[in-house]
Amino acid sequence: MRTSDGYTRRRLLGVTAGAALAVSAPAGCGLFDKDPDPARPDPLQPVLDEALRLAAAYDRTALAQPDLAKRLAPLAADHRAHATALAAVIGTAVPSAGPSASAPADGTAALPALRTAEQQAQRTAAAACRQTSPDRAALLGSIAACRATHAEALR
């Protein structure tokens, strides 16, 4: 379809998109960006902290319930891998796990507690995914999906 001045719609859209990119390019290169506030924590830090808490919770439960250890070990390993990946993106070292609470002594209570923690953690990762840049969203989406899978595996 041609406009009244002889341009096709595709050409008009291309010129408009090119102009929009030309105007927005300086803003994207950091020319007008403020220096990041070093005192402000990275938005991914809560997801990293949660990954470490989940790994520790699996480890505690496996120690308290040895019959569950084989089932829970791969899930704990996933969370440690998430923590490593998140720390790399943030540009920090993986913090060491601090002291933690004890696991439920009753195996029937342990799995529902872990499942609830996974569900909450999945919501945290999904919310962070929606609020971050596209280059970080892929990692957070993968972590959210993994956490949802863990919750189902704990049924």
PDB file of C-alpha atoms in Angstrom, residues 11-150:
ATOM      1  CA  ARG A  11       9.426   2.081   4.007  1.00  0.00           C
ATOM      2  CA  LEU A  12       7.617   4.546   6.253  1.00  0.00           C
ATOM      3  CA  LEU A  13       7.799   2.123   9.198  1.00  0.00           C
ATOM      4  CA  GLY A  14      11.468   1.463   8.497  1.00  0.00           C
ATOM      5  CA  VAL A  15      12.325   5.156   8.455  1.00  0.00           C
ATOM      6  CA  THR A  16      10.328   5.719  11.662  1.00  0.00           C
ATOM      7  CA  ALA A  17      12.028   2.797  13.413  1.00  0.00           C
ATOM      8  CA  GLY A  18      15.440   3.986  12.253  1.00  0.00           C
ATOM      9  CA  ALA A  19      14.791   7.460  13.575  1.00  0.00           C
ATOM     10  CA  ALA A  20      13.638   6.066  16.913  1.00  0.00           C
ATOM     11  CA  LEU A  21      16.825   3.993  17.181  1.00  0.00           C
ATOM     12  CA  ALA A  22      19.005   6.970  16.286  1.00  0.00           C
ATOM     13  CA  VAL A  23      17.368   9.094  18.977  1.00  0.00           C
ATOM     14  CA  SER A  24      17.519   6.380  21.651  1.00  0.00           C
ATOM     15  CA  ALA A  25      21.033   5.114  20.878  1.00  0.00           C
ATOM     16  CA  PRO A  26      22.911   7.729  22.928  1.00  0.00           C
ATOM     17  CA  ALA A  27      20.785   6.942  25.976  1.00  0.00           C
ATOM     18  CA  GLY A  28      21.533   3.222  25.660  1.00  0.00           C
ATOM     19  CA  CYS A  29      25.296   3.643  25.439  1.00  0.00           C
ATOM     20  CA  GLY A  30      25.546   5.099  28.915  1.00  0.00           C
ATOM     21  CA  LEU A  31      26.222   8.676  27.786  1.00  0.00           C
ATOM     22  CA  PHE A  32      23.365  10.038  29.861  1.00  0.00           C
ATOM     23  CA  ASP A  33      23.276   7.316  32.506  1.00  0.00           C
ATOM     24  CA  LYS A  34      24.105   8.140  36.093  1.00  0.00           C
ATOM     25  CA  ASP A  35      26.925   6.316  37.799  1.00  0.00           C
ATOM     26  CA  PRO A  36      25.549   3.233  39.578  1.00  0.00           C
ATOM     27  CA  ASP A  37      25.148   3.642  43.305  1.00  0.00           C
ATOM     28  CA  PRO A  38      27.714   1.283  44.877  1.00  0.00           C
ATOM     29  CA  ALA A  39      25.773   1.243  48.158  1.00  0.00           C
ATOM     30  CA  ARG A  40      22.638  -0.045  46.430  1.00  0.00           C
ATOM     31  CA  PRO A  41      22.476  -3.851  46.214  1.00  0.00           C
ATOM     32  CA  ASP A  42      22.002  -5.540  42.876  1.00  0.00           C
ATOM     33  CA  PRO A  43      18.337  -6.432  42.199  1.00  0.00           C
ATOM     34  CA  LEU A  44      19.392 -10.067  41.694  1.00  0.00           C
ATOM     35  CA  GLN A  45      20.862 -10.312  45.191  1.00  0.00           C
ATOM     36  CA  PRO A  46      17.581 -11.498  46.799  1.00  0.00           C
ATOM     37  CA  VAL A  47      17.319 -14.290  44.212  1.00  0.00           C
ATOM     38  CA  LEU A  48      20.923 -15.291  44.930  1.00  0.00           C
ATOM     39  CA  ASP A  49      20.310 -15.254  48.685  1.00  0.00           C
ATOM     40  CA  GLU A  50      17.201 -17.363  48.218  1.00  0.00           C
ATOM     41  CA  ALA A  51      19.096 -19.920  46.119  1.00  0.00           C
ATOM     42  CA  LEU A  52      21.622 -20.310  48.929  1.00  0.00           C
ATOM     43  CA  ARG A  53      18.868 -20.663  51.545  1.00  0.00           C
ATOM     44  CA  LEU A  54      17.132 -23.327  49.459  1.00  0.00           C
ATOM     45  CA  ALA A  55      20.354 -25.307  48.973  1.00  0.00           C
ATOM     46  CA  ALA A  56      20.976 -25.145  52.727  1.00  0.00           C
ATOM     47  CA  ALA A  57      17.399 -26.237  53.462  1.00  0.00           C
ATOM     48  CA  TYR A  58      17.822 -29.282  51.215  1.00  0.00           C
ATOM     49  CA  ASP A  59      21.123 -30.121  52.874  1.00  0.00           C
ATOM     50  CA  ARG A  60      19.606 -29.845  56.377  1.00  0.00           C
ATOM     51  CA  THR A  61      16.664 -32.001  55.396  1.00  0.00           C
ATOM     52  CA  ALA A  62      18.915 -34.622  53.817  1.00  0.00           C
ATOM     53  CA  LEU A  63      20.961 -34.776  57.030  1.00  0.00           C
ATOM     54  CA  ALA A  64      17.859 -35.051  59.200  1.00  0.00           C
ATOM     55  CA  GLN A  65      16.191 -37.549  56.848  1.00  0.00           C
ATOM     56  CA  PRO A  66      18.915 -39.749  55.286  1.00  0.00           C
ATOM     57  CA  ASP A  67      16.303 -41.724  53.353  1.00  0.00           C
ATOM     58  CA  LEU A  68      15.519 -38.510  51.407  1.00  0.00           C
ATOM     59  CA  ALA A  69      19.165 -37.599  50.708  1.00  0.00           C
ATOM     60  CA  LYS A  70      19.368 -39.227  47.283  1.00  0.00           C
ATOM     61  CA  ARG A  71      16.154 -37.536  46.179  1.00  0.00           C
ATOM     62  CA  LEU A  72      17.098 -34.081  47.501  1.00  0.00           C
ATOM     63  CA  ALA A  73      20.783 -33.893  46.501  1.00  0.00           C
ATOM     64  CA  PRO A  74      20.143 -32.976  42.829  1.00  0.00           C
ATOM     65  CA  LEU A  75      17.715 -30.233  43.875  1.00  0.00           C
ATOM     66  CA  ALA A  76      20.268 -28.727  46.253  1.00  0.00           C
ATOM     67  CA  ALA A  77      22.885 -28.913  43.497  1.00  0.00           C
ATOM     68  CA  ASP A  78      20.569 -26.983  41.150  1.00  0.00           C
ATOM     69  CA  HIS A  79      20.288 -24.177  43.693  1.00  0.00           C
ATOM     70  CA  ARG A  80      24.049 -24.044  44.152  1.00  0.00           C
ATOM     71  CA  ALA A  81      24.432 -23.807  40.360  1.00  0.00           C
ATOM     72  CA  HIS A  82      21.877 -20.979  40.305  1.00  0.00           C
ATOM     73  CA  ALA A  83      23.811 -19.174  43.032  1.00  0.00           C
ATOM     74  CA  THR A  84      27.030 -19.500  41.040  1.00  0.00           C
ATOM     75  CA  ALA A  85      25.397 -18.184  37.859  1.00  0.00           C
ATOM     76  CA  LEU A  86      23.717 -15.293  39.669  1.00  0.00           C
ATOM     77  CA  ALA A  87      26.955 -14.340  41.434  1.00  0.00           C
ATOM     78  CA  ALA A  88      28.737 -14.274  38.065  1.00  0.00           C
ATOM     79  CA  VAL A  89      26.080 -11.950  36.597  1.00  0.00           C
ATOM     80  CA  ILE A  90      26.145  -9.695  39.650  1.00  0.00           C
ATOM     81  CA  GLY A  91      29.940  -9.707  39.676  1.00  0.00           C
ATOM     82  CA  THR A  92      30.429 -11.054  43.165  1.00  0.00           C
ATOM     83  CA  ALA A  93      31.646 -14.207  44.828  1.00  0.00           C
ATOM     84  CA  VAL A  94      29.152 -16.755  46.066  1.00  0.00           C
ATOM     85  CA  PRO A  95      28.741 -15.974  49.756  1.00  0.00           C
ATOM     86  CA  SER A  96      29.309 -18.783  52.177  1.00  0.00           C
ATOM     87  CA  ALA A  97      26.228 -20.179  53.835  1.00  0.00           C
ATOM     88  CA  GLY A  98      25.656 -18.864  57.334  1.00  0.00           C
ATOM     89  CA  PRO A  99      24.139 -20.678  60.280  1.00  0.00           C
ATOM     90  CA  SER A 100      20.739 -22.110  59.547  1.00  0.00           C
ATOM     91  CA  ALA A 101      17.746 -23.459  61.365  1.00  0.00           C
ATOM     92  CA  SER A 102      17.232 -27.153  61.802  1.00  0.00           C
ATOM     93  CA  ALA A 103      15.161 -29.224  59.433  1.00  0.00           C
ATOM     94  CA  PRO A 104      11.869 -30.804  60.417  1.00  0.00           C
ATOM     95  CA  ALA A 105      12.522 -34.126  62.127  1.00  0.00           C
ATOM     96  CA  ASP A 106       9.388 -35.588  60.571  1.00  0.00           C
ATOM     97  CA  GLY A 107       9.911 -36.598  56.941  1.00  0.00           C
ATOM     98  CA  THR A 108       6.242 -36.036  56.165  1.00  0.00           C
ATOM     99  CA  ALA A 109       6.595 -32.378  57.232  1.00  0.00           C
ATOM    100  CA  ALA A 110       9.947 -31.851  55.500  1.00  0.00           C
ATOM    101  CA  LEU A 111       8.785 -32.227  51.913  1.00  0.00           C
ATOM    102  CA  PRO A 112       5.768 -29.899  52.199  1.00  0.00           C
ATOM    103  CA  ALA A 113       8.004 -27.288  53.857  1.00  0.00           C
ATOM    104  CA  LEU A 114      10.501 -27.538  51.008  1.00  0.00           C
ATOM    105  CA  ARG A 115       7.701 -27.414  48.447  1.00  0.00           C
ATOM    106  CA  THR A 116       6.305 -24.238  50.022  1.00  0.00           C
ATOM    107  CA  ALA A 117       9.791 -22.684  49.994  1.00  0.00           C
ATOM    108  CA  GLU A 118      10.213 -23.615  46.312  1.00  0.00           C
ATOM    109  CA  GLN A 119       6.848 -22.101  45.396  1.00  0.00           C
ATOM    110  CA  GLN A 120       7.729 -18.837  47.127  1.00  0.00           C
ATOM    111  CA  ALA A 121      11.166 -18.827  45.527  1.00  0.00           C
ATOM    112  CA  GLN A 122       9.626 -19.437  42.109  1.00  0.00           C
ATOM    113  CA  ARG A 123       7.400 -16.381  42.579  1.00  0.00           C
ATOM    114  CA  THR A 124      10.409 -14.304  43.620  1.00  0.00           C
ATOM    115  CA  ALA A 125      12.398 -15.331  40.533  1.00  0.00           C
ATOM    116  CA  ALA A 126       9.431 -14.772  38.202  1.00  0.00           C
ATOM    117  CA  ALA A 127       8.821 -11.292  39.636  1.00  0.00           C
ATOM    118  CA  ALA A 128      12.506 -10.427  39.256  1.00  0.00           C
ATOM    119  CA  CYS A 129      12.388 -11.738  35.685  1.00  0.00           C
ATOM    120  CA  ARG A 130       9.602  -9.321  34.805  1.00  0.00           C
ATOM    121  CA  GLN A 131      11.478  -6.370  36.305  1.00  0.00           C
ATOM    122  CA  THR A 132      14.965  -6.882  34.896  1.00  0.00           C
ATOM    123  CA  SER A 133      16.784  -6.276  31.660  1.00  0.00           C
ATOM    124  CA  PRO A 134      16.424  -8.756  28.797  1.00  0.00           C
ATOM    125  CA  ASP A 135      19.969 -10.068  29.229  1.00  0.00           C
ATOM    126  CA  ARG A 136      19.196 -11.073  32.833  1.00  0.00           C
ATOM    127  CA  ALA A 137      15.624 -12.206  32.175  1.00  0.00           C
ATOM    128  CA  ALA A 138      16.714 -15.422  30.454  1.00  0.00           C
ATOM    129  CA  LEU A 139      18.660 -16.559  33.513  1.00  0.00           C
ATOM    130  CA  LEU A 140      15.868 -15.604  35.903  1.00  0.00           C
ATOM    131  CA  GLY A 141      13.249 -17.290  33.729  1.00  0.00           C
ATOM    132  CA  SER A 142      15.289 -20.473  33.744  1.00  0.00           C
ATOM    133  CA  ILE A 143      15.661 -20.310  37.527  1.00  0.00           C
ATOM    134  CA  ALA A 144      11.918 -19.686  37.982  1.00  0.00           C
ATOM    135  CA  ALA A 145      11.117 -22.680  35.772  1.00  0.00           C
ATOM    136  CA  CYS A 146      13.555 -24.896  37.660  1.00  0.00           C
ATOM    137  CA  ARG A 147      12.037 -23.872  40.989  1.00  0.00           C
ATOM    138  CA  ALA A 148       8.546 -24.659  39.698  1.00  0.00           C
ATOM    139  CA  THR A 149       9.800 -28.070  38.581  1.00  0.00           C
ATOM    140  CA  HIS A 150      11.285 -28.683  42.031  1.00  0.00           C
TER     141      HIS A 150
END
